[in-house]
Amino acid sequence: MQTKEFFFDLPQELIAQNPSEKRGEDRLLLMDRKSGEYKDLTINDFPSLLDENCVLVVNNSKVRKARTFATTENGGQVEFLFLEENEDHSWNCICNKNKKQKEGRAYCFNDKNGNLVKKGVLTKKNEDGSVQLSFDEPLEEEFFTLVGHVPLPPYIKREDTFSDENRYQTVYSKNIGSVASPTAGLHFTKEILDKIKSKGIQIAEVTLHVGPGTFLPVRSENIEDHHMHYERYTVTEETAELLNKAKSENKKIIAVGTTSMRTLESAADRVGHIQAGSRRTNIFIKPGYEFKFVDSLFTNFHTPESTLLMLVSAFSTKENIFAAYEHAIKEKYHFFSYGDAMFIK
């Protein structure tokens, strides 16, 4: 299939620049996975849509304040997005002025008051376009607390604020390591989760640390030529046992977000049995993919020509998804990270 087949026009005013005034007050578009029929609801309706005979799977990854600004010895400012720590305690980063940076250049990272926190040195330019920053000692998480910013996606045209530190995290986030939020989970409040649990529905947690490539458009002309970035995920023994038992009892598995979906489909073996462990995945779910484990998907509305739009199209059909998106645009749903949600059941 060609990438351009997944393009759609979206009015700029429908790209959510801020979260709703109160968490959990967003709209929800319910869509039947097979027929494509849809219905306008709200997030508060979600617990009533769930059968008692199901398991909800959430991604408990926590967003790191990974967006930082550093100054060079010449006084220039460079932006770094910290991606992942290497075994030698250096970090792979995305740099906004990559071509101008040179190996051996030093950078000063200051706190909000201008006080020096750390000095780093660019020690390598990686083949994937990222750079490697090295420090005289391993970075503690306090470094990001002091110098970092919430890494809001580029389609949010404003700087991060104090409220983003809370609203760009899910209420169940615990394992830090993502550079973007698993945004489907942003809709859930503790009250909504309690309603779900009160029905006897189990909630299972997995961890997938979201990388920067998750939300990027596909650049290749044909989607088959696109190569996914790697992300690290973890499924504990306890969670694997819970999920496999549920599946054996014919319980429906509902993935909250495409990251939970990718984790489950990556961890499932050929016969649909979840394997516990910590691994890396670059699974690309596109039309034609045969799902091994997930039965329903709770997700946000995705960007044109993105792998996430291809994933939801694979889960239903491209025709069903585009018809639902056309309706959502007509009804002025809000799109992307801080936008409204969709339940493909």
mmCIF file of C-alpha atoms in Angstrom:
data_model
loop_
_atom_site.group_PDB
_atom_site.id
_atom_site.type_symbol
_atom_site.label_atom_id
_atom_site.label_comp_id
_atom_site.label_asym_id
_atom_site.label_seq_id
_atom_site.Cartn_x
_atom_site.Cartn_y
_atom_site.Cartn_z
ATOM 1 C CA MET A 1 0.000 0.000 0.000
ATOM 2 C CA GLN A 2 1.103 3.552 -0.601
ATOM 3 C CA THR A 3 1.619 5.945 2.274
ATOM 4 C CA LYS A 4 -0.490 8.630 0.608
ATOM 5 C CA GLU A 5 -3.534 6.376 0.973
ATOM 6 C CA PHE A 6 -3.436 7.186 4.687
ATOM 7 C CA PHE A 7 -3.551 10.961 4.271
ATOM 8 C CA PHE A 8 -6.513 13.044 5.402
ATOM 9 C CA ASP A 9 -7.118 16.767 5.799
ATOM 10 C CA LEU A 10 -7.473 17.916 9.387
ATOM 11 C CA PRO A 11 -8.389 21.520 10.283
ATOM 12 C CA GLN A 12 -5.711 23.032 12.506
ATOM 13 C CA GLU A 13 -8.275 24.093 15.085
ATOM 14 C CA LEU A 14 -9.075 20.434 15.808
ATOM 15 C CA ILE A 15 -5.516 19.668 16.939
ATOM 16 C CA ALA A 16 -5.786 19.862 20.723
ATOM 17 C CA GLN A 17 -3.273 22.334 22.148
ATOM 18 C CA ASN A 18 -4.316 21.766 25.755
ATOM 19 C CA PRO A 19 -5.972 18.979 27.733
ATOM 20 C CA SER A 20 -9.622 19.236 28.726
ATOM 21 C CA GLU A 21 -10.277 21.348 31.829
ATOM 22 C CA LYS A 22 -10.761 18.200 33.863
ATOM 23 C CA ARG A 23 -9.230 14.804 33.204
ATOM 24 C CA GLY A 24 -11.820 12.302 32.008
ATOM 25 C CA GLU A 25 -14.200 14.834 30.448
ATOM 26 C CA ASP A 26 -13.262 14.116 26.835
ATOM 27 C CA ARG A 27 -15.497 12.712 24.135
ATOM 28 C CA LEU A 28 -15.482 9.075 23.050
ATOM 29 C CA LEU A 29 -16.351 7.666 19.641
ATOM 30 C CA LEU A 30 -17.476 4.041 19.933
ATOM 31 C CA MET A 31 -16.914 2.026 16.756
ATOM 32 C CA ASP A 32 -17.756 -1.571 15.921
ATOM 33 C CA ARG A 33 -14.562 -3.181 14.675
ATOM 34 C CA LYS A 34 -16.292 -5.300 12.005
ATOM 35 C CA SER A 35 -19.269 -3.270 10.801
ATOM 36 C CA GLY A 36 -17.734 0.177 11.214
ATOM 37 C CA GLU A 37 -20.880 1.530 12.885
ATOM 38 C CA TYR A 38 -20.122 4.319 15.345
ATOM 39 C CA LYS A 39 -21.764 6.252 18.153
ATOM 40 C CA ASP A 40 -20.927 9.504 19.962
ATOM 41 C CA LEU A 41 -20.338 9.079 23.699
ATOM 42 C CA THR A 42 -18.105 10.439 26.479
ATOM 43 C CA ILE A 43 -15.229 8.916 28.436
ATOM 44 C CA ASN A 44 -17.502 8.509 31.446
ATOM 45 C CA ASP A 45 -19.550 6.035 29.372
ATOM 46 C CA PHE A 46 -16.550 3.766 28.890
ATOM 47 C CA PRO A 47 -16.978 1.521 31.994
ATOM 48 C CA SER A 48 -20.554 0.711 30.942
ATOM 49 C CA LEU A 49 -19.290 -0.493 27.547
ATOM 50 C CA LEU A 50 -17.119 -3.198 29.091
ATOM 51 C CA ASP A 51 -18.251 -6.758 29.588
ATOM 52 C CA GLU A 52 -17.403 -8.324 32.922
ATOM 53 C CA ASN A 53 -15.627 -11.064 30.991
ATOM 54 C CA CYS A 54 -12.635 -8.922 29.903
ATOM 55 C CA VAL A 55 -9.202 -7.677 30.954
ATOM 56 C CA LEU A 56 -8.021 -4.096 30.451
ATOM 57 C CA VAL A 57 -4.303 -3.749 29.657
ATOM 58 C CA VAL A 58 -2.561 -0.418 30.306
ATOM 59 C CA ASN A 59 0.959 0.872 29.720
ATOM 60 C CA ASN A 60 2.401 2.162 33.005
ATOM 61 C CA SER A 61 5.435 3.893 31.480
ATOM 62 C CA LYS A 62 6.150 7.344 32.888
ATOM 63 C CA VAL A 63 7.294 10.297 30.780
ATOM 64 C CA ARG A 64 10.729 11.675 31.561
ATOM 65 C CA LYS A 65 11.338 15.444 31.349
ATOM 66 C CA ALA A 66 13.673 14.582 28.527
ATOM 67 C CA ARG A 67 13.616 17.846 26.557
ATOM 68 C CA THR A 68 16.624 19.945 27.555
ATOM 69 C CA PHE A 69 18.529 23.042 26.449
ATOM 70 C CA ALA A 70 22.287 23.409 26.635
ATOM 71 C CA THR A 71 24.770 26.155 25.836
ATOM 72 C CA THR A 72 28.066 25.761 24.003
ATOM 73 C CA GLU A 73 31.357 27.436 24.845
ATOM 74 C CA ASN A 74 30.456 30.051 22.203
ATOM 75 C CA GLY A 75 27.164 30.849 23.911
ATOM 76 C CA GLY A 76 24.929 29.122 21.379
ATOM 77 C CA GLN A 77 21.833 27.233 22.514
ATOM 78 C CA VAL A 78 21.192 23.649 21.477
ATOM 79 C CA GLU A 79 18.147 21.512 22.237
ATOM 80 C CA PHE A 80 18.591 17.841 23.155
ATOM 81 C CA LEU A 81 15.925 15.190 23.598
ATOM 82 C CA PHE A 82 17.372 12.421 25.781
ATOM 83 C CA LEU A 83 16.263 9.044 24.432
ATOM 84 C CA GLU A 84 18.042 6.171 26.139
ATOM 85 C CA GLU A 85 21.052 5.498 28.357
ATOM 86 C CA ASN A 86 23.816 3.252 27.014
ATOM 87 C CA GLU A 87 25.752 0.663 29.002
ATOM 88 C CA ASP A 88 28.683 3.077 29.425
ATOM 89 C CA HIS A 89 26.220 5.648 30.893
ATOM 90 C CA SER A 90 26.368 7.885 27.830
ATOM 91 C CA TRP A 91 22.999 8.909 26.347
ATOM 92 C CA ASN A 92 21.605 8.788 22.833
ATOM 93 C CA CYS A 93 19.869 12.080 22.075
ATOM 94 C CA ILE A 94 18.116 13.870 19.262
ATOM 95 C CA CYS A 95 19.686 17.265 18.600
ATOM 96 C CA ASN A 96 17.865 20.130 16.869
ATOM 97 C CA LYS A 97 21.037 21.438 15.206
ATOM 98 C CA ASN A 98 22.662 18.110 14.416
ATOM 99 C CA LYS A 99 24.632 19.109 11.328
ATOM 100 C CA LYS A 100 26.350 21.990 13.136
ATOM 101 C CA GLN A 101 27.503 19.891 16.075
ATOM 102 C CA LYS A 102 30.955 18.315 16.167
ATOM 103 C CA GLU A 103 32.421 15.423 18.110
ATOM 104 C CA GLY A 104 34.330 16.669 21.143
ATOM 105 C CA ARG A 105 32.138 19.747 21.674
ATOM 106 C CA ALA A 106 31.155 20.439 25.282
ATOM 107 C CA TYR A 107 27.714 21.559 26.473
ATOM 108 C CA CYS A 108 26.586 23.156 29.722
ATOM 109 C CA PHE A 109 23.217 22.133 31.152
ATOM 110 C CA ASN A 110 21.873 24.748 33.565
ATOM 111 C CA ASP A 111 18.882 24.756 35.897
ATOM 112 C CA LYS A 112 15.997 27.227 35.690
ATOM 113 C CA ASN A 113 18.051 29.791 37.632
ATOM 114 C CA GLY A 114 21.035 29.545 35.317
ATOM 115 C CA ASN A 115 23.178 27.453 37.660
ATOM 116 C CA LEU A 116 25.382 24.785 36.082
ATOM 117 C CA VAL A 117 24.095 21.263 36.761
ATOM 118 C CA LYS A 118 26.171 19.133 34.365
ATOM 119 C CA LYS A 119 28.636 19.350 31.518
ATOM 120 C CA GLY A 120 28.348 16.879 28.660
ATOM 121 C CA VAL A 121 30.487 16.113 25.633
ATOM 122 C CA LEU A 122 29.323 14.962 22.212
ATOM 123 C CA THR A 123 31.337 11.778 21.686
ATOM 124 C CA LYS A 124 29.643 10.251 18.656
ATOM 125 C CA LYS A 125 27.187 10.850 15.846
ATOM 126 C CA ASN A 126 25.027 7.772 15.375
ATOM 127 C CA GLU A 127 23.944 6.372 12.012
ATOM 128 C CA ASP A 128 20.261 6.902 12.818
ATOM 129 C CA GLY A 129 20.741 10.668 13.118
ATOM 130 C CA SER A 130 20.963 10.791 16.908
ATOM 131 C CA VAL A 131 24.052 11.832 18.837
ATOM 132 C CA GLN A 132 25.813 10.393 21.863
ATOM 133 C CA LEU A 133 26.435 12.595 24.896
ATOM 134 C CA SER A 134 28.878 11.495 27.569
ATOM 135 C CA PHE A 135 29.165 12.731 31.158
ATOM 136 C CA ASP A 136 31.821 12.354 33.839
ATOM 137 C CA GLU A 137 29.432 10.238 35.918
ATOM 138 C CA PRO A 138 26.047 8.540 35.415
ATOM 139 C CA LEU A 139 23.085 10.907 35.295
ATOM 140 C CA GLU A 140 20.617 10.705 38.145
ATOM 141 C CA GLU A 141 16.918 11.353 37.515
ATOM 142 C CA GLU A 142 17.331 14.628 39.435
ATOM 143 C CA PHE A 143 19.248 15.948 36.408
ATOM 144 C CA PHE A 144 16.046 15.875 34.336
ATOM 145 C CA THR A 145 14.022 17.358 37.180
ATOM 146 C CA LEU A 146 16.411 20.319 37.348
ATOM 147 C CA VAL A 147 17.028 21.010 33.644
ATOM 148 C CA GLY A 148 14.331 19.159 31.726
ATOM 149 C CA HIS A 149 11.020 20.109 30.148
ATOM 150 C CA VAL A 150 7.962 17.993 29.418
ATOM 151 C CA PRO A 151 8.531 16.696 25.846
ATOM 152 C CA LEU A 152 5.273 17.800 24.282
ATOM 153 C CA PRO A 153 4.861 16.695 20.644
ATOM 154 C CA PRO A 154 5.727 19.256 17.934
ATOM 155 C CA TYR A 155 2.105 19.744 16.851
ATOM 156 C CA ILE A 156 1.397 21.364 20.235
ATOM 157 C CA LYS A 157 2.482 24.908 19.422
ATOM 158 C CA ARG A 158 3.344 26.166 22.890
ATOM 159 C CA GLU A 159 5.920 25.661 25.622
ATOM 160 C CA ASP A 160 5.264 23.196 28.406
ATOM 161 C CA THR A 161 3.757 24.477 31.651
ATOM 162 C CA PHE A 162 3.581 23.224 35.221
ATOM 163 C CA SER A 163 0.177 21.644 34.543
ATOM 164 C CA ASP A 164 1.679 19.473 31.779
ATOM 165 C CA GLU A 165 3.839 17.734 34.396
ATOM 166 C CA ASN A 166 0.623 16.181 35.683
ATOM 167 C CA ARG A 167 -1.676 16.083 32.653
ATOM 168 C CA TYR A 168 0.893 14.550 30.280
ATOM 169 C CA GLN A 169 1.202 11.552 32.639
ATOM 170 C CA THR A 170 -1.333 8.793 33.142
ATOM 171 C CA VAL A 171 -2.657 8.395 36.697
ATOM 172 C CA TYR A 172 -1.091 4.925 36.827
ATOM 173 C CA SER A 173 2.358 5.865 35.450
ATOM 174 C CA LYS A 174 5.238 4.460 37.490
ATOM 175 C CA ASN A 175 8.170 3.197 35.387
ATOM 176 C CA ILE A 176 10.034 6.199 33.998
ATOM 177 C CA GLY A 177 11.551 6.075 30.527
ATOM 178 C CA SER A 178 9.217 7.453 27.837
ATOM 179 C CA VAL A 179 9.874 10.555 25.727
ATOM 180 C CA ALA A 180 6.195 10.765 24.773
ATOM 181 C CA SER A 181 3.091 9.869 26.710
ATOM 182 C CA PRO A 182 1.045 6.717 26.027
ATOM 183 C CA THR A 183 -1.749 9.173 25.412
ATOM 184 C CA ALA A 184 -4.816 6.907 25.349
ATOM 185 C CA GLY A 185 -4.333 6.440 29.068
ATOM 186 C CA LEU A 186 -4.488 10.187 29.750
ATOM 187 C CA HIS A 187 -8.288 9.979 29.730
ATOM 188 C CA PHE A 188 -8.535 7.721 32.770
ATOM 189 C CA THR A 189 -9.119 8.997 36.287
ATOM 190 C CA LYS A 190 -8.902 6.942 39.457
ATOM 191 C CA GLU A 191 -12.692 7.177 39.674
ATOM 192 C CA ILE A 192 -13.151 5.716 36.189
ATOM 193 C CA LEU A 193 -10.689 2.931 36.949
ATOM 194 C CA ASP A 194 -12.518 2.192 40.214
ATOM 195 C CA LYS A 195 -15.798 1.871 38.284
ATOM 196 C CA ILE A 196 -14.141 -0.613 35.962
ATOM 197 C CA LYS A 197 -12.695 -2.627 38.866
ATOM 198 C CA SER A 198 -16.066 -2.605 40.643
ATOM 199 C CA LYS A 199 -17.460 -4.659 37.762
ATOM 200 C CA GLY A 200 -14.915 -7.366 38.531
ATOM 201 C CA ILE A 201 -12.776 -6.451 35.526
ATOM 202 C CA GLN A 202 -9.053 -7.019 35.959
ATOM 203 C CA ILE A 203 -6.558 -4.333 34.974
ATOM 204 C CA ALA A 204 -3.152 -5.619 33.878
ATOM 205 C CA GLU A 205 -0.072 -3.431 33.522
ATOM 206 C CA VAL A 206 2.700 -3.684 30.960
ATOM 207 C CA THR A 207 5.537 -1.256 30.278
ATOM 208 C CA LEU A 208 6.615 0.079 26.908
ATOM 209 C CA HIS A 209 8.872 3.124 26.919
ATOM 210 C CA VAL A 210 7.600 5.292 24.094
ATOM 211 C CA GLY A 211 10.236 6.526 21.659
ATOM 212 C CA PRO A 212 10.204 9.588 19.393
ATOM 213 C CA GLY A 213 9.382 7.655 16.234
ATOM 214 C CA THR A 214 5.957 6.590 17.459
ATOM 215 C CA PHE A 215 4.223 9.741 16.260
ATOM 216 C CA LEU A 216 6.281 10.465 13.142
ATOM 217 C CA PRO A 217 4.745 10.242 9.652
ATOM 218 C CA VAL A 218 5.976 7.530 7.310
ATOM 219 C CA ARG A 219 8.466 9.036 4.849
ATOM 220 C CA SER A 220 8.694 6.180 2.354
ATOM 221 C CA GLU A 221 6.373 6.087 -0.661
ATOM 222 C CA ASN A 222 5.304 2.515 0.097
ATOM 223 C CA ILE A 223 4.501 1.539 3.677
ATOM 224 C CA GLU A 224 6.358 -1.768 3.201
ATOM 225 C CA ASP A 225 9.603 0.205 2.922
ATOM 226 C CA HIS A 226 9.181 1.863 6.313
ATOM 227 C CA HIS A 227 11.349 0.625 9.180
ATOM 228 C CA MET A 228 10.043 1.064 12.714
ATOM 229 C CA HIS A 229 12.257 2.337 15.523
ATOM 230 C CA TYR A 230 12.935 0.018 18.470
ATOM 231 C CA GLU A 231 11.243 0.464 21.842
ATOM 232 C CA ARG A 232 11.832 -1.491 25.029
ATOM 233 C CA TYR A 233 8.949 -3.272 26.715
ATOM 234 C CA THR A 234 8.495 -5.410 29.818
ATOM 235 C CA VAL A 235 5.858 -7.969 30.706
ATOM 236 C CA THR A 236 6.212 -9.371 34.218
ATOM 237 C CA GLU A 237 5.705 -13.038 35.049
ATOM 238 C CA GLU A 238 2.625 -12.092 37.072
ATOM 239 C CA THR A 239 1.076 -10.157 34.194
ATOM 240 C CA ALA A 240 1.866 -12.872 31.653
ATOM 241 C CA GLU A 241 0.247 -15.490 33.890
ATOM 242 C CA LEU A 242 -2.837 -13.292 34.390
ATOM 243 C CA LEU A 243 -3.238 -12.629 30.658
ATOM 244 C CA ASN A 244 -2.678 -16.206 29.550
ATOM 245 C CA LYS A 245 -5.175 -17.466 32.111
ATOM 246 C CA ALA A 246 -7.708 -14.864 30.961
ATOM 247 C CA LYS A 247 -7.253 -15.864 27.329
ATOM 248 C CA SER A 248 -7.683 -19.547 28.185
ATOM 249 C CA GLU A 249 -10.995 -18.599 29.829
ATOM 250 C CA ASN A 250 -12.074 -16.779 26.647
ATOM 251 C CA LYS A 251 -11.966 -13.373 28.288
ATOM 252 C CA LYS A 252 -11.688 -10.402 25.928
ATOM 253 C CA ILE A 253 -8.394 -8.521 25.985
ATOM 254 C CA ILE A 254 -8.728 -4.747 25.658
ATOM 255 C CA ALA A 255 -5.570 -2.763 24.940
ATOM 256 C CA VAL A 256 -5.483 0.804 26.207
ATOM 257 C CA GLY A 257 -3.424 2.561 23.570
ATOM 258 C CA THR A 258 -1.347 1.473 20.622
ATOM 259 C CA THR A 259 1.672 1.020 22.903
ATOM 260 C CA SER A 260 -0.156 -1.633 24.937
ATOM 261 C CA MET A 261 -1.284 -3.176 21.655
ATOM 262 C CA ARG A 262 2.278 -3.313 20.302
ATOM 263 C CA THR A 263 3.541 -4.764 23.573
ATOM 264 C CA LEU A 264 0.980 -7.564 23.647
ATOM 265 C CA GLU A 265 1.342 -8.449 19.985
ATOM 266 C CA SER A 266 5.152 -8.436 20.363
ATOM 267 C CA ALA A 267 5.077 -10.592 23.503
ATOM 268 C CA ALA A 268 2.632 -13.135 22.069
ATOM 269 C CA ASP A 269 4.122 -16.220 20.440
ATOM 270 C CA ARG A 270 2.731 -17.907 17.333
ATOM 271 C CA VAL A 271 -0.077 -19.572 19.258
ATOM 272 C CA GLY A 272 -1.043 -16.377 21.111
ATOM 273 C CA HIS A 273 0.677 -17.166 24.402
ATOM 274 C CA ILE A 274 2.220 -14.138 26.177
ATOM 275 C CA GLN A 275 5.910 -14.506 26.983
ATOM 276 C CA ALA A 276 7.176 -12.697 30.088
ATOM 277 C CA GLY A 277 10.403 -10.718 29.950
ATOM 278 C CA SER A 278 12.035 -7.451 28.892
ATOM 279 C CA ARG A 279 12.777 -7.092 25.199
ATOM 280 C CA ARG A 280 12.948 -4.604 22.339
ATOM 281 C CA THR A 281 10.352 -4.445 19.591
ATOM 282 C CA ASN A 282 10.045 -2.729 16.243
ATOM 283 C CA ILE A 283 6.806 -4.442 15.267
ATOM 284 C CA PHE A 284 4.995 -2.646 12.430
ATOM 285 C CA ILE A 285 1.276 -3.404 12.520
ATOM 286 C CA LYS A 286 -0.258 -2.484 9.174
ATOM 287 C CA PRO A 287 -3.183 -3.712 7.058
ATOM 288 C CA GLY A 288 -2.850 -7.437 6.494
ATOM 289 C CA TYR A 289 -1.477 -8.113 9.978
ATOM 290 C CA GLU A 290 -3.110 -11.021 11.820
ATOM 291 C CA PHE A 291 -3.743 -10.150 15.456
ATOM 292 C CA LYS A 292 -2.759 -12.836 17.953
ATOM 293 C CA PHE A 293 -3.998 -11.534 21.288
ATOM 294 C CA VAL A 294 -5.935 -8.250 21.405
ATOM 295 C CA ASP A 295 -9.716 -8.138 20.941
ATOM 296 C CA SER A 296 -10.564 -4.431 21.424
ATOM 297 C CA LEU A 297 -8.627 -1.166 21.363
ATOM 298 C CA PHE A 298 -9.095 2.107 23.254
ATOM 299 C CA THR A 299 -7.079 4.781 21.474
ATOM 300 C CA ASN A 300 -6.796 8.442 20.476
ATOM 301 C CA PHE A 301 -7.200 9.898 16.988
ATOM 302 C CA HIS A 302 -3.931 9.693 15.064
ATOM 303 C CA THR A 303 -1.939 11.817 12.653
ATOM 304 C CA PRO A 304 -2.175 11.421 8.863
ATOM 305 C CA GLU A 305 0.271 8.982 7.241
ATOM 306 C CA SER A 306 1.438 7.669 10.631
ATOM 307 C CA THR A 307 2.143 4.088 11.648
ATOM 308 C CA LEU A 308 -0.503 4.481 14.359
ATOM 309 C CA LEU A 309 -3.189 5.274 11.777
ATOM 310 C CA MET A 310 -2.037 2.195 9.862
ATOM 311 C CA LEU A 311 -2.281 0.132 13.053
ATOM 312 C CA VAL A 312 -5.903 1.082 13.761
ATOM 313 C CA SER A 313 -6.720 0.535 10.076
ATOM 314 C CA ALA A 314 -5.295 -2.968 10.387
ATOM 315 C CA PHE A 315 -7.350 -3.596 13.522
ATOM 316 C CA SER A 316 -10.593 -2.724 11.723
ATOM 317 C CA THR A 317 -10.408 -1.688 8.078
ATOM 318 C CA LYS A 318 -9.043 1.430 6.446
ATOM 319 C CA GLU A 319 -12.528 2.214 5.113
ATOM 320 C CA ASN A 320 -14.120 1.945 8.572
ATOM 321 C CA ILE A 321 -11.446 4.081 10.231
ATOM 322 C CA PHE A 322 -11.564 6.824 7.601
ATOM 323 C CA ALA A 323 -15.357 6.957 7.764
ATOM 324 C CA ALA A 324 -15.174 7.310 11.547
ATOM 325 C CA TYR A 325 -12.467 9.987 11.251
ATOM 326 C CA GLU A 326 -14.579 11.892 8.717
ATOM 327 C CA HIS A 327 -17.444 11.848 11.211
ATOM 328 C CA ALA A 328 -15.146 12.954 14.033
ATOM 329 C CA ILE A 329 -13.921 15.914 11.978
ATOM 330 C CA LYS A 330 -17.478 16.871 11.077
ATOM 331 C CA GLU A 331 -18.489 16.718 14.761
ATOM 332 C CA LYS A 332 -15.357 18.680 15.769
ATOM 333 C CA TYR A 333 -13.700 16.050 17.908
ATOM 334 C CA HIS A 334 -10.244 17.045 19.119
ATOM 335 C CA PHE A 335 -7.319 15.096 17.708
ATOM 336 C CA PHE A 336 -3.935 13.737 18.833
ATOM 337 C CA SER A 337 -2.267 13.610 22.261
ATOM 338 C CA TYR A 338 -4.544 15.911 24.256
ATOM 339 C CA GLY A 339 -7.575 15.134 22.103
ATOM 340 C CA ASP A 340 -10.613 12.886 22.353
ATOM 341 C CA ALA A 341 -10.712 9.084 22.244
ATOM 342 C CA MET A 342 -12.039 6.175 20.235
ATOM 343 C CA PHE A 343 -13.055 2.707 21.385
ATOM 344 C CA ILE A 344 -12.813 0.089 18.642
ATOM 345 C CA LYS A 345 -14.817 -2.809 20.036
#
